[in-house]
CSV table of C-alpha atoms and ligand atoms in Angstrom, one decimal:
chain,number,residue,atom,x,y,z
C,1313,UNK,CA,-24.9,0.2,-24.9
C,1314,UNK,CA,-26.5,0.3,-21.6
C,1315,UNK,CA,-25.9,-3.5,-19.4
C,1316,UNK,CA,-27.4,-4.6,-16.7
C,1317,UNK,CA,-26.1,-7.2,-13.9
C,1318,UNK,CA,-27.5,-9.3,-11.4
C,1319,UNK,CA,-25.6,-10.4,-8.5
C,1320,UNK,CA,-25.7,-11.0,-4.7
C,1321,UNK,CA,-23.3,-8.2,-3.6
C,1322,UNK,CA,-21.9,-5.1,-5.0
C,1323,UNK,CA,-18.6,-3.7,-3.7
C,1324,UNK,CA,-18.3,-0.2,-4.2
C,1325,UNK,CA,-14.3,0.1,-4.2
C,1326,UNK,CA,-11.6,-2.1,-5.2
C,1327,UNK,CA,-8.7,-0.9,-1.8
C,1328,UNK,CA,-7.6,-3.6,0.2
C,1329,UNK,CA,-11.1,-3.6,2.8
C,1330,UNK,CA,-12.9,-4.6,-0.4
C,1331,UNK,CA,-10.4,-6.7,-1.9
C,1332,UNK,CA,-10.6,-8.2,1.4
C,1333,UNK,CA,-14.4,-8.6,2.0
C,1334,UNK,CA,-14.5,-10.5,-1.4
C,1335,UNK,CA,-12.7,-13.2,0.2
C,1336,UNK,CA,-14.9,-12.9,3.9
C,1337,UNK,CA,-17.8,-13.1,1.5
C,1338,UNK,CA,-16.6,-16.2,-0.7
C,1339,UNK,CA,-16.3,-18.7,2.5
C,1340,UNK,CA,-20.0,-17.8,2.8
C,1341,UNK,CA,-20.4,-18.8,-1.3
C,1342,UNK,CA,-21.4,-15.1,-1.7
C,1343,UNK,CA,-20.5,-13.4,-5.3
C,1344,UNK,CA,-19.4,-9.9,-6.0
C,1345,UNK,CA,-19.1,-7.2,-8.1
C,1346,UNK,CA,-16.6,-4.2,-7.6
C,1347,UNK,CA,-16.9,-1.1,-9.5
C,1348,UNK,CA,-13.5,1.2,-9.1
C,1349,UNK,CA,-13.1,4.7,-10.6
C,1350,UNK,CA,-9.2,3.5,-11.1
C,1351,UNK,CA,-8.4,1.1,-13.9
C,1352,UNK,CA,-6.8,-1.4,-11.7
C,1353,UNK,CA,-7.0,-2.9,-8.0
C,1354,UNK,CA,-5.4,-1.2,-4.6
C,1355,UNK,CA,-6.9,1.9,-3.8
C,1356,UNK,CA,-5.0,4.1,-1.8
C,1357,UNK,CA,-2.0,1.2,-2.0
C,1358,UNK,CA,-2.0,1.2,-5.5
C,1359,UNK,CA,-2.0,5.1,-6.4
C,1360,UNK,CA,-0.4,6.4,-3.8
C,1361,UNK,CA,2.2,4.3,-2.4
C,1362,UNK,CA,2.9,1.2,-4.4
C,1363,UNK,CA,6.2,1.3,-3.9
C,1364,UNK,CA,6.5,2.3,-0.2
C,1365,UNK,CA,6.6,-0.6,2.8
C,1366,UNK,CA,4.1,-1.2,5.0
C,1367,UNK,CA,5.2,-2.1,8.4
C,1368,UNK,CA,2.2,-3.0,10.1
C,1369,UNK,CA,0.2,-5.7,8.4
C,1370,UNK,CA,0.2,-8.3,10.8
C,1371,UNK,CA,2.3,-11.7,9.9
C,1372,UNK,CA,3.8,-9.4,7.0
C,1373,UNK,CA,6.9,-8.1,9.0
C,1374,UNK,CA,6.9,-6.0,5.2
C,1375,UNK,CA,5.1,-5.9,2.0
C,1376,UNK,CA,4.4,-3.2,-0.4
C,1377,UNK,CA,1.4,-1.2,-1.0
C,1378,UNK,CA,1.6,-3.2,-4.4
C,1379,UNK,CA,2.4,-6.6,-3.3
C,1380,UNK,CA,-0.2,-6.3,-0.4
C,1381,UNK,CA,-2.8,-6.0,-3.4
C,1382,UNK,CA,-1.4,-8.5,-5.3
C,1383,UNK,CA,-1.6,-11.3,-2.6
C,1384,UNK,CA,-5.0,-10.1,-1.7
C,1385,UNK,CA,-6.3,-10.4,-5.4
C,1386,UNK,CA,-4.2,-13.4,-5.3
C,1387,UNK,CA,-6.2,-14.9,-2.1
C,1388,UNK,CA,-9.8,-14.2,-3.6
C,1389,UNK,CA,-8.9,-15.9,-6.7
C,1390,UNK,CA,-10.8,-19.0,-6.0
C,1391,UNK,CA,-14.4,-16.8,-5.9
C,1392,UNK,CA,-14.0,-15.0,-9.0
C,1393,UNK,CA,-14.8,-12.0,-8.5
C,1394,UNK,CA,-15.8,-9.7,-11.2
C,1395,UNK,CA,-13.8,-6.3,-11.7
C,1396,UNK,CA,-15.8,-3.1,-13.4
C,1397,UNK,CA,-13.0,-0.6,-13.9
C,1398,UNK,CA,-13.2,2.6,-14.6
C,1399,UNK,CA,-16.2,3.2,-13.5
C,1400,UNK,CA,-17.9,5.6,-10.8
C,1401,UNK,CA,-21.1,4.6,-8.9
C,1402,UNK,CA,-23.3,7.8,-9.1
C,1403,UNK,CA,-26.3,6.7,-7.7
C,1404,UNK,CA,-27.3,3.9,-5.6
C,1405,UNK,CA,-31.5,3.3,-5.1
C,1406,UNK,CA,-33.4,1.3,-2.8
C,1407,UNK,CA,-36.3,-1.1,-4.5
C,1408,UNK,CA,-39.2,-2.0,-3.1
C,1409,UNK,CA,-38.3,-5.7,-2.4
C,1410,UNK,CA,-35.4,-4.6,-0.3
C,1411,UNK,CA,-32.8,-5.0,-3.5
C,1412,UNK,CA,-30.7,-2.2,-4.8
C,1413,UNK,CA,-30.3,-0.6,-8.0
C,1414,UNK,CA,-26.8,0.7,-8.6
C,1415,UNK,CA,-26.0,3.3,-11.7
C,1416,UNK,CA,-22.4,3.9,-13.2
C,1417,UNK,CA,-20.8,6.6,-14.8
C,1418,UNK,CA,-20.5,4.2,-17.1
C,1419,UNK,CA,-24.5,3.5,-18.0
C,1420,UNK,CA,-24.1,0.1,-17.0
C,1421,UNK,CA,-27.3,-0.7,-14.0
C,1422,UNK,CA,-26.5,-3.3,-11.2
C,1423,UNK,CA,-29.2,-4.6,-9.1
C,1424,UNK,CA,-28.0,-6.5,-6.0
C,1425,UNK,CA,-29.2,-7.5,-2.6
C,1426,UNK,CA,-26.3,-6.3,-0.9
C,1427,UNK,CA,-24.3,-3.0,-1.5
C,1428,UNK,CA,-20.6,-3.0,0.7
C,1429,UNK,CA,-19.0,0.9,0.4
C,1430,UNK,CA,-15.6,0.6,0.3
C,1431,UNK,CA,-15.0,3.8,-1.3
C,1432,UNK,CA,-11.9,4.4,0.8
C,1433,UNK,CA,-11.2,8.1,0.9
C,1434,UNK,CA,-13.5,8.9,-1.7
C,1435,UNK,CA,-12.9,8.8,-5.3
C,1436,UNK,CA,-9.8,9.5,-7.0
C,1437,UNK,CA,-10.3,11.8,-9.6
C,1438,UNK,CA,-7.7,13.6,-11.5
C,1439,UNK,CA,-6.4,17.2,-10.2
C,1440,UNK,CA,-7.7,20.1,-11.9
C,1441,UNK,CA,-5.1,22.5,-12.1
C,1442,UNK,CA,-5.2,26.0,-10.9
C,1443,UNK,CA,-6.5,28.1,-13.6
C,1444,UNK,CA,-10.0,30.3,-13.7
C,1445,UNK,CA,-13.1,29.4,-15.5
C,1446,UNK,CA,-11.4,26.0,-16.7
C,1447,UNK,CA,-14.4,24.2,-15.3
C,1448,UNK,CA,-16.5,25.6,-18.0
C,1449,UNK,CA,-14.2,23.8,-20.9
C,1450,UNK,CA,-14.6,20.6,-19.4
C,1451,UNK,CA,-15.2,17.8,-21.5
C,1452,UNK,CA,-15.5,19.5,-24.1
C,1453,UNK,CA,-12.4,20.5,-24.9
C,1454,UNK,CA,-10.2,20.4,-21.9
C,1455,UNK,CA,-10.1,16.5,-21.0
C,1456,UNK,CA,-8.1,14.7,-18.0
C,1457,UNK,CA,-8.1,11.4,-19.9
C,1458,UNK,CA,-8.8,10.7,-23.4
C,1459,UNK,CA,-11.6,8.5,-24.5
C,1460,UNK,CA,-12.5,8.6,-28.1
C,1461,UNK,CA,-8.9,8.7,-30.0
C,1462,UNK,CA,-10.8,10.5,-32.7
C,1463,UNK,CA,-12.1,13.5,-30.4
C,1464,UNK,CA,-8.5,14.8,-31.5
C,1465,UNK,CA,-7.8,14.4,-34.9
C,1466,UNK,CA,-6.8,17.4,-36.6
C,1467,UNK,CA,-6.8,19.6,-33.6
C,1468,UNK,CA,-4.9,22.0,-31.9
C,1469,UNK,CA,-3.8,20.1,-28.5
C,1470,UNK,CA,-1.7,21.4,-25.9
C,1471,UNK,CA,-0.6,17.9,-23.3
C,1472,UNK,CA,0.9,18.8,-19.9
C,1473,UNK,CA,2.5,17.0,-17.8
C,1474,UNK,CA,6.2,15.3,-17.5
C,1475,UNK,CA,4.5,11.7,-15.9
C,1476,UNK,CA,4.3,8.4,-18.5
C,1477,UNK,CA,0.1,9.9,-19.5
C,1478,UNK,CA,1.6,13.1,-20.5
C,1479,UNK,CA,4.2,11.6,-22.9
C,1480,UNK,CA,2.1,8.5,-23.8
C,1481,UNK,CA,-0.4,10.9,-25.1
C,1482,UNK,CA,2.5,12.9,-26.9
C,1483,UNK,CA,3.5,9.8,-28.2
C,1484,UNK,CA,0.1,8.4,-29.8
C,1485,UNK,CA,-1.5,11.6,-30.7
C,1486,UNK,CA,1.3,13.0,-32.3
C,1487,UNK,CA,0.2,11.4,-35.8
C,1488,UNK,CA,-3.4,12.5,-36.2
C,1489,UNK,CA,-3.3,16.3,-34.7
C,1490,UNK,CA,-3.3,19.4,-37.1
C,1491,UNK,CA,0.3,20.9,-34.2
C,1492,UNK,CA,1.3,19.5,-30.3
C,1493,UNK,CA,2.8,21.0,-28.1
C,1494,UNK,CA,4.0,19.6,-24.7
C,1495,UNK,CA,4.0,22.0,-21.5
C,1496,UNK,CA,6.3,20.7,-18.7
C,1497,UNK,CA,7.6,22.9,-15.6
C,1498,UNK,CA,10.7,22.0,-16.5
C,1499,UNK,CA,13.6,19.9,-18.9
C,1500,UNK,CA,13.9,16.5,-16.6
C,1501,UNK,CA,10.2,14.0,-17.0
C,1502,UNK,CA,9.2,11.2,-14.5
C,1503,UNK,CA,8.1,9.0,-17.6
C,1504,UNK,CA,9.8,5.8,-19.2
C,1505,UNK,CA,13.0,6.8,-21.0
C,1506,UNK,CA,12.0,5.3,-23.9
C,1507,UNK,CA,8.8,7.2,-23.9
C,1508,UNK,CA,11.0,10.5,-23.4
C,1509,UNK,CA,13.7,9.9,-25.8
C,1510,UNK,CA,10.7,9.4,-28.3
C,1511,UNK,CA,9.5,12.7,-27.5
C,1512,UNK,CA,12.8,14.6,-28.3
C,1513,UNK,CA,12.9,13.3,-31.1
C,1514,UNK,CA,9.8,14.3,-32.5
C,1515,UNK,CA,10.5,17.7,-31.4
C,1516,UNK,CA,13.5,17.4,-33.5
C,1517,UNK,CA,12.1,16.9,-36.5
C,1518,UNK,CA,9.5,19.8,-35.6
C,1519,UNK,CA,6.7,17.5,-35.2
C,1520,UNK,CA,6.1,18.5,-31.5
C,1521,UNK,CA,6.5,21.6,-29.4
C,1522,UNK,CA,8.2,21.6,-26.8
C,1523,UNK,CA,7.2,24.7,-24.2
C,1524,UNK,CA,9.0,25.0,-20.5
C,1525,UNK,CA,6.0,26.6,-18.4
C,1526,UNK,CA,3.1,26.6,-16.2
C,1527,UNK,CA,-0.1,27.2,-17.7
C,1528,UNK,CA,-1.7,30.4,-16.2
C,1529,UNK,CA,-4.9,30.7,-18.3
C,1530,UNK,CA,-7.8,29.8,-20.9
C,1531,UNK,CA,-9.6,31.7,-23.7
C,1532,UNK,CA,-12.8,30.6,-25.4
C,1533,UNK,CA,-16.1,30.3,-25.6
C,1534,UNK,CA,-19.2,28.3,-25.1
C,1535,UNK,CA,-16.8,25.4,-24.1
C,1536,UNK,CA,-14.5,25.7,-26.6
C,1537,UNK,CA,-10.6,26.7,-26.0
C,1538,UNK,CA,-9.3,28.7,-28.3
C,1539,UNK,CA,-5.9,29.9,-26.8
C,1540,UNK,CA,-3.6,28.4,-23.9
C,1541,UNK,CA,-1.8,31.5,-22.3
C,1542,UNK,CA,1.6,29.6,-20.6
C,1543,UNK,CA,3.9,31.5,-17.7
C,1544,UNK,CA,7.3,31.1,-19.2
C,1545,UNK,CA,11.3,32.3,-17.9
C,1546,UNK,CA,10.8,34.3,-21.2
C,1547,UNK,CA,7.7,35.7,-20.4
C,1548,UNK,CA,4.1,35.0,-20.9
C,1549,UNK,CA,3.4,32.7,-24.0
C,1550,UNK,CA,0.1,32.0,-25.6
C,1551,UNK,CA,-0.4,29.0,-28.4
C,1552,UNK,CA,-3.3,28.5,-30.0
C,1553,UNK,CA,-5.3,25.4,-28.7
C,1554,UNK,CA,-8.5,23.6,-29.0
C,1555,UNK,CA,-8.3,20.5,-26.7
C,1556,UNK,CA,-6.3,20.8,-23.7
C,1557,UNK,CA,-5.0,17.5,-21.9
C,1558,UNK,CA,-3.7,18.4,-18.4
C,1559,UNK,CA,-2.2,15.3,-17.0
C,1560,UNK,CA,-1.6,16.2,-13.0
C,1561,UNK,CA,-2.2,13.2,-11.3
C,1562,UNK,CA,-5.2,12.1,-8.9
C,1563,UNK,CA,-6.6,13.1,-6.2
C,1564,UNK,CA,-9.4,11.8,-4.0
C,1565,UNK,CA,-12.8,13.7,-3.5
C,1566,UNK,CA,-15.6,12.0,-1.6
C,1567,UNK,CA,-18.0,12.5,-4.5
C,1568,UNK,CA,-21.3,11.0,-5.0
C,1569,UNK,CA,-20.9,8.9,-1.8
C,1570,UNK,CA,-22.4,12.3,-0.2
C,1571,UNK,CA,-25.3,12.4,-1.3
C,1572,UNK,CA,-26.3,8.2,-1.5
C,1573,UNK,CA,-28.5,9.4,1.5
C,1574,UNK,CA,-26.5,7.5,4.7
C,1575,UNK,CA,-25.8,9.1,7.9
C,1576,UNK,CA,-22.6,11.3,7.7
C,1577,UNK,CA,-20.2,11.7,10.5
C,1578,UNK,CA,-17.6,14.8,8.9
C,1579,UNK,CA,-17.3,13.1,5.6
C,1580,UNK,CA,-17.5,9.5,6.7
C,1581,UNK,CA,-20.6,7.0,6.6
C,1582,UNK,CA,-21.8,6.4,10.3
C,1583,UNK,CA,-22.0,2.6,11.2
C,1584,UNK,CA,-22.7,0.2,14.1
C,1585,UNK,CA,-20.1,-1.6,14.6
C,1586,UNK,CA,-21.4,-4.7,15.3
C,1587,UNK,CA,-22.5,-5.9,11.5
C,1588,UNK,CA,-20.7,-2.4,9.9
C,1589,UNK,CA,-23.8,-1.4,8.1
C,1590,UNK,CA,-25.3,2.4,7.7
C,1591,UNK,CA,-28.2,3.7,8.2
C,1592,UNK,CA,-29.7,2.3,5.6
C,1593,UNK,CA,-30.5,-1.5,6.2
C,1594,UNK,CA,-28.9,-4.0,3.3
C,1595,UNK,CA,-25.8,-1.1,2.6
C,1596,UNK,CA,-23.1,-2.0,4.4
C,1597,UNK,CA,-19.8,0.7,5.2
C,1598,UNK,CA,-15.9,-1.0,5.6
C,1599,UNK,CA,-12.0,0.9,5.6
C,1600,UNK,CA,-11.5,4.2,5.7
C,1601,UNK,CA,-15.4,5.4,4.4
C,1602,UNK,CA,-16.6,4.5,7.6
C,1603,UNK,CA,-17.4,6.2,11.2
C,1604,UNK,CA,-17.5,4.5,14.6
C,1605,UNK,CA,-16.4,5.6,18.1
C,1606,UNK,CA,-13.1,4.6,18.0
C,1607,UNK,CA,-12.9,4.3,14.4
C,1608,UNK,CA,-8.8,3.8,13.4
C,1609,UNK,CA,-7.9,4.4,9.6
C,1610,UNK,CA,-5.5,1.3,9.3
C,1611,UNK,CA,-5.9,-1.9,6.9
C,1612,UNK,CA,-6.4,-3.8,9.5
C,1613,UNK,CA,-9.3,-2.5,10.4
C,1614,UNK,CA,-10.7,-2.9,7.3
C,1615,UNK,CA,-9.9,-6.2,7.6
C,1616,UNK,CA,-12.2,-7.0,10.3
C,1617,UNK,CA,-14.8,-5.1,9.7
C,1618,UNK,CA,-15.4,-6.8,6.6
C,1619,UNK,CA,-15.7,-10.2,8.5
C,1620,UNK,CA,-18.3,-9.2,10.6
C,1621,UNK,CA,-20.2,-7.6,7.8
C,1622,UNK,CA,-19.7,-11.0,5.6
C,1623,UNK,CA,-21.4,-12.6,8.7
C,1624,UNK,CA,-24.2,-10.3,8.4
C,1625,UNK,CA,-24.3,-10.2,4.6
C,1626,UNK,CA,-25.0,-13.4,4.2
C,1627,UNK,CA,-28.6,-13.6,6.6
C,1628,UNK,CA,-29.8,-10.8,3.8
C,1629,UNK,CA,-28.5,-12.7,0.8
C,1630,UNK,CA,-29.5,-16.3,1.9
C,1631,UNK,CA,-32.1,-15.8,4.3
C,1632,UNK,CA,-33.0,-18.3,6.8
C,1633,UNK,CA,-29.6,-20.8,6.3
C,1634,UNK,CA,-27.6,-21.3,9.2
C,1635,UNK,CA,-23.9,-20.3,8.6
C,1636,UNK,CA,-21.8,-22.3,11.4
C,1637,UNK,CA,-18.7,-20.4,11.9
C,1638,UNK,CA,-15.6,-22.7,10.5
C,1639,UNK,CA,-12.0,-22.3,10.8
C,1640,UNK,CA,-9.9,-22.4,7.0
C,1641,UNK,CA,-7.3,-24.0,8.7
C,1642,UNK,CA,-9.8,-27.1,10.0
C,1643,UNK,CA,-13.0,-26.6,7.7
C,1644,UNK,CA,-13.0,-29.3,4.6
C,1645,UNK,CA,-15.4,-27.4,3.3
C,1646,UNK,CA,-14.2,-24.2,3.6
C,1647,UNK,CA,-11.2,-25.2,1.9
C,1648,UNK,CA,-13.3,-26.9,-1.0
C,1649,UNK,CA,-13.7,-23.6,-1.7
C,1650,UNK,CA,-10.7,-22.4,-2.0
C,1651,UNK,CA,-10.1,-25.3,-4.4
C,1652,UNK,CA,-7.2,-26.8,-1.4
C,1653,UNK,CA,-8.8,-29.8,-0.2
K,441,UNK,CA,10.0,27.3,18.0
K,442,UNK,CA,7.1,29.3,15.3
K,443,UNK,CA,6.2,29.6,11.9
K,444,UNK,CA,4.3,31.9,10.2
K,445,UNK,CA,1.8,30.9,7.8
K,446,UNK,CA,-0.3,32.5,5.3
K,447,UNK,CA,-3.4,30.6,4.4
K,448,UNK,CA,-4.7,31.5,0.8
K,449,UNK,CA,-7.1,33.6,1.6
K,450,UNK,CA,-3.9,35.8,2.8
K,451,UNK,CA,-4.4,35.2,6.7
K,452,UNK,CA,-1.7,35.2,8.2
K,453,UNK,CA,-1.2,32.8,11.3
K,454,UNK,CA,1.6,32.3,13.9
K,455,UNK,CA,1.6,28.7,14.8
K,456,UNK,CA,3.7,26.7,17.8
K,457,UNK,CA,6.1,24.6,16.0
K,458,UNK,CA,7.4,21.1,17.2
K,459,UNK,CA,10.5,20.0,16.8
K,460,UNK,CA,10.6,17.1,15.1
K,461,UNK,CA,7.7,17.3,13.8
K,462,UNK,CA,7.0,17.9,9.5
K,463,UNK,CA,5.8,21.8,8.6
K,464,UNK,CA,2.8,20.1,7.2
K,465,UNK,CA,2.3,18.1,10.2
K,466,UNK,CA,1.7,21.9,12.1
K,467,UNK,CA,0.0,23.2,9.9
K,468,UNK,CA,-3.1,20.6,9.4
K,469,UNK,CA,-2.7,20.5,13.6
K,470,UNK,CA,-3.8,24.4,13.5
K,471,UNK,CA,-6.5,23.4,11.6
K,472,UNK,CA,-5.9,25.7,8.5
K,473,UNK,CA,-6.9,24.5,4.5
K,474,UNK,CA,-3.8,22.4,3.7
K,475,UNK,CA,-5.5,18.7,2.5
K,476,UNK,CA,-1.7,16.3,3.2
K,477,UNK,CA,-3.2,13.5,1.5
K,478,UNK,CA,-0.7,11.0,1.9
K,479,UNK,CA,-0.5,12.3,5.7
K,480,UNK,CA,3.8,13.1,3.8
K,481,UNK,CA,4.6,10.2,2.5
K,482,UNK,CA,6.0,12.3,-0.8
K,483,UNK,CA,3.0,10.7,-2.6
K,484,UNK,CA,0.1,13.8,-3.3
K,485,UNK,CA,2.2,17.2,-3.5
K,486,UNK,CA,-1.1,18.9,-1.8
K,487,UNK,CA,0.6,20.1,1.2
K,488,UNK,CA,2.2,22.6,-1.6
K,489,UNK,CA,3.5,25.5,0.0
K,490,UNK,CA,5.8,28.2,-0.7
K,491,UNK,CA,8.9,29.2,1.0
K,492,UNK,CA,9.8,33.3,2.5
K,493,UNK,CA,12.8,34.3,0.0
K,494,UNK,CA,14.3,35.3,3.3
K,495,UNK,CA,14.2,31.3,4.5
K,496,UNK,CA,14.9,29.6,1.4
K,497,UNK,CA,18.5,29.3,2.1
K,498,UNK,CA,18.1,27.7,5.5
K,499,UNK,CA,15.0,25.2,4.9
K,500,UNK,CA,17.3,24.1,1.2
K,501,UNK,CA,16.5,23.1,-2.5
K,502,UNK,CA,13.7,20.2,-2.2
K,503,UNK,CA,14.7,16.3,-3.4
K,504,UNK,CA,15.0,15.1,-6.3
K,505,UNK,CA,11.5,13.0,-5.4
K,506,UNK,CA,9.9,16.2,-4.3
K,507,UNK,CA,10.7,18.1,-7.5
K,508,UNK,CA,8.7,14.9,-9.5
K,509,UNK,CA,5.6,15.4,-6.7
K,510,UNK,CA,5.9,19.5,-7.5
K,511,UNK,CA,5.3,18.4,-11.1
K,512,UNK,CA,1.9,17.5,-10.3
K,513,UNK,CA,0.7,20.7,-9.5
K,514,UNK,CA,0.2,23.7,-11.6
K,515,UNK,CA,0.8,26.6,-9.5
K,516,UNK,CA,4.5,25.5,-8.7
K,517,UNK,CA,7.2,28.7,-8.2
K,518,UNK,CA,11.1,29.1,-7.5
K,519,UNK,CA,10.0,28.9,-4.1
K,520,UNK,CA,7.9,26.0,-4.3
K,521,UNK,CA,8.3,23.2,-1.6
K,522,UNK,CA,6.3,20.5,0.0
K,523,UNK,CA,5.6,21.3,3.8
K,524,UNK,CA,5.7,17.8,4.5
K,525,UNK,CA,9.6,17.9,3.9
K,526,UNK,CA,10.6,20.5,5.7
K,527,UNK,CA,11.8,19.2,9.0
K,528,UNK,CA,10.8,21.9,12.3
K,529,UNK,CA,14.0,23.1,13.9
K,530,UNK,CA,15.4,25.8,16.0
K,531,UNK,CA,17.5,26.8,12.9
K,532,UNK,CA,14.0,27.5,11.5
K,533,UNK,CA,12.5,29.4,14.2
K,534,UNK,CA,10.2,32.0,12.4
K,535,UNK,CA,10.2,30.1,9.7
K,536,UNK,CA,7.5,32.2,7.0
K,537,UNK,CA,5.8,30.2,4.0
K,538,UNK,CA,2.4,30.8,1.9
K,539,UNK,CA,-0.2,28.0,1.4
K,540,UNK,CA,-0.3,27.3,-2.3
K,541,UNK,CA,-3.6,27.5,-3.8
K,542,UNK,CA,-3.3,24.0,-5.3
K,543,UNK,CA,-2.9,22.6,-1.2
K,544,UNK,CA,-6.8,24.1,-0.3
K,545,UNK,CA,-9.0,20.8,0.8
K,546,UNK,CA,-11.2,22.1,-2.4
K,547,UNK,CA,-9.0,22.0,-4.5
H,1242,FAD,C1,0.9,7.1,1.7
H,1242,FAD,C2,0.4,6.3,2.3
H,1242,FAD,C3,0.7,5.2,3.4
H,1242,FAD,C4,-0.1,4.3,4.0
H,1242,FAD,N1,0.6,3.8,5.4
H,1242,FAD,C5,-0.8,2.8,5.9
H,1242,FAD,C6,0.2,2.2,7.1
H,1242,FAD,O1,1.1,1.5,7.3
H,1242,FAD,N2,-0.6,1.3,7.2
H,1242,FAD,C7,-1.7,0.9,7.3
H,1242,FAD,O2,-2.8,0.2,7.8
H,1242,FAD,N3,-2.2,1.9,6.5
H,1242,FAD,C8,-2.1,2.8,5.6
H,1242,FAD,N4,-2.7,3.7,4.9
H,1242,FAD,C9,-4.0,3.7,4.8
H,1242,FAD,C10,-4.2,2.8,4.1
H,1242,FAD,O3,-4.2,2.7,2.4
H,1242,FAD,C11,-5.5,3.2,4.0
H,1242,FAD,O4,-6.6,3.0,5.1
H,1242,FAD,C12,-6.6,1.6,3.1
H,1242,FAD,O5,-6.5,2.1,1.8
H,1242,FAD,C13,-7.9,1.9,3.0
H,1242,FAD,O6,-8.2,1.5,1.9
H,1242,FAD,P1,-9.9,0.7,1.7
H,1242,FAD,O7,-10.6,-0.1,1.1
H,1242,FAD,O8,-11.4,1.6,2.5
H,1242,FAD,O9,-10.3,2.0,0.5
H,1242,FAD,P2,-8.8,2.9,-0.3
H,1242,FAD,O10,-7.6,2.2,-0.8
H,1242,FAD,O11,-9.3,4.5,-0.5
H,1242,FAD,O12,-9.9,2.6,-2.0
H,1242,FAD,C14,-11.5,2.9,-2.2
H,1242,FAD,C15,-11.3,2.9,-3.3
H,1242,FAD,O13,-12.5,3.4,-3.7
H,1242,FAD,C16,-12.7,3.9,-5.2
H,1242,FAD,N5,-14.6,4.7,-5.2
H,1242,FAD,C17,-14.2,5.7,-4.0
H,1242,FAD,N6,-15.7,6.2,-4.5
H,1242,FAD,C18,-16.3,5.5,-5.4
H,1242,FAD,C19,-17.4,5.3,-6.4
H,1242,FAD,N7,-18.3,6.7,-6.7
H,1242,FAD,N8,-17.5,4.9,-7.3
H,1242,FAD,C20,-16.4,4.0,-8.0
H,1242,FAD,N9,-15.1,3.5,-7.3
H,1242,FAD,C21,-14.7,4.5,-6.1
H,1242,FAD,C22,-11.3,4.9,-5.3
H,1242,FAD,O14,-11.0,5.0,-6.2
H,1242,FAD,C23,-10.5,3.7,-4.1
H,1242,FAD,O15,-9.9,2.7,-5.0
H,1242,FAD,C24,-1.6,4.7,4.4
H,1242,FAD,C25,-2.1,6.2,3.3
H,1242,FAD,C26,-1.3,6.5,2.8
H,1242,FAD,C27,-1.8,7.5,1.6
H,1243,FES,S1,1.6,15.2,1.9
H,1243,FES,FE1,1.4,14.5,0.6
H,1243,FES,S2,3.2,15.1,-0.3
H,1243,FES,FE2,3.4,15.9,1.5
């Protein structure tokens, strides 16, 4: 079903810099919606290093990627931004009245007066296993996520990987498939121990095959696989299969950002340093995705950029309205917005 | 110290390694085809390489955490390592390795 949403600002990317933008925009009474391909906020902090400590966030001698994300979510909560996860922004179009139309891969259309691109190092996308010709089967018989369980009913399924996604789907799909083979390169798993034990029970009951090895080649035609070839310590092995689910985690790809007609510099978007506006008025870019002389790809820089961007966005969202510079410590108006006064 | 890196296209490069640098950093600095997305934080596996058999002992075995990260690439071999987990030192002068397909920037 297609949906239409109209708002002041759409922020593309819910990484740390995008999240902080919601705070700066909120102080100026600007409402925003987030769109992110990940299924949760935090961008690189949540996906690549949730447990690792960060040492260079002002006033936090140490904070992990996940803690920083959680704190940002608490900080912006008073402004109730709305989140649209697990979808990618495919296109941005400038309309005649100067506003923008954005379309996602989940068949939603957003109308906004301002677009803030906080796409960081690009969109997170599944790692593709290095298997020749795998592209021709993707989204037909090879999937990187389970969107519709029915696509797997009564199929011969091969799942590759040793993490939580691979184990979870092994357990969830086992009852409905015809056959299920779990392939992993070693006998140790980086998944919840309870899932690993359950999987081992299913193997013992003969409901799941476990194969030590790596995926080497696919056979099939017209997008439909029929065999998955594995390399194993005992030699090559061919398994009849109609569905393949490789779970190798995510990697960042610039993705559609490159096609939006904005001036680029080596995969980053060129902005000015007064407003952090791109070559298209009304579209701003903050955080790791932007480029200007002296740019440092640090969370700190993105926070600063968000504050300046918000001032400029205000004059587009509410033209003619005077913006009075205020401190959160002393302005009761700002404190009211934050729900503390 | 020097390291000899064969890239995904089969071309051999002799690089000047800097004591204390990660092998990944040297390879990246010389502009070879390595993504190294997480900058050496053991969070991406896009710095995957194969260590020449003569050098396996000198380089040592991967840690458990590195093995977990290696699970996220499909082209692991018995001599696989993440190049950000190998530190340049005089003991490794002449180290030979090959960049894995999965380390390429566009993979
Ligand atoms: C291991 C590691 C350690 C780091 N340590 C530090 C540190 O100590 N200090 C520091 O300051 N920085 C550090 N960084 C860098 C820091 O993580 C980045 O500077 C920061 O995440 C950039 O934030 P961002 O909001 O610009 O983008 P990101 O965090 O990259 O978030 C961008 C978001 O946009 C989404 N997205 C992109 N395109 C689309 C699209 N078309 N549709 C939908 N969604 C899209 C992505 O899925 C992602 O969630 C580290 C990075 C790594 C990998
Ligand atoms: S650079 Fe990311 S694991 Fe080595």
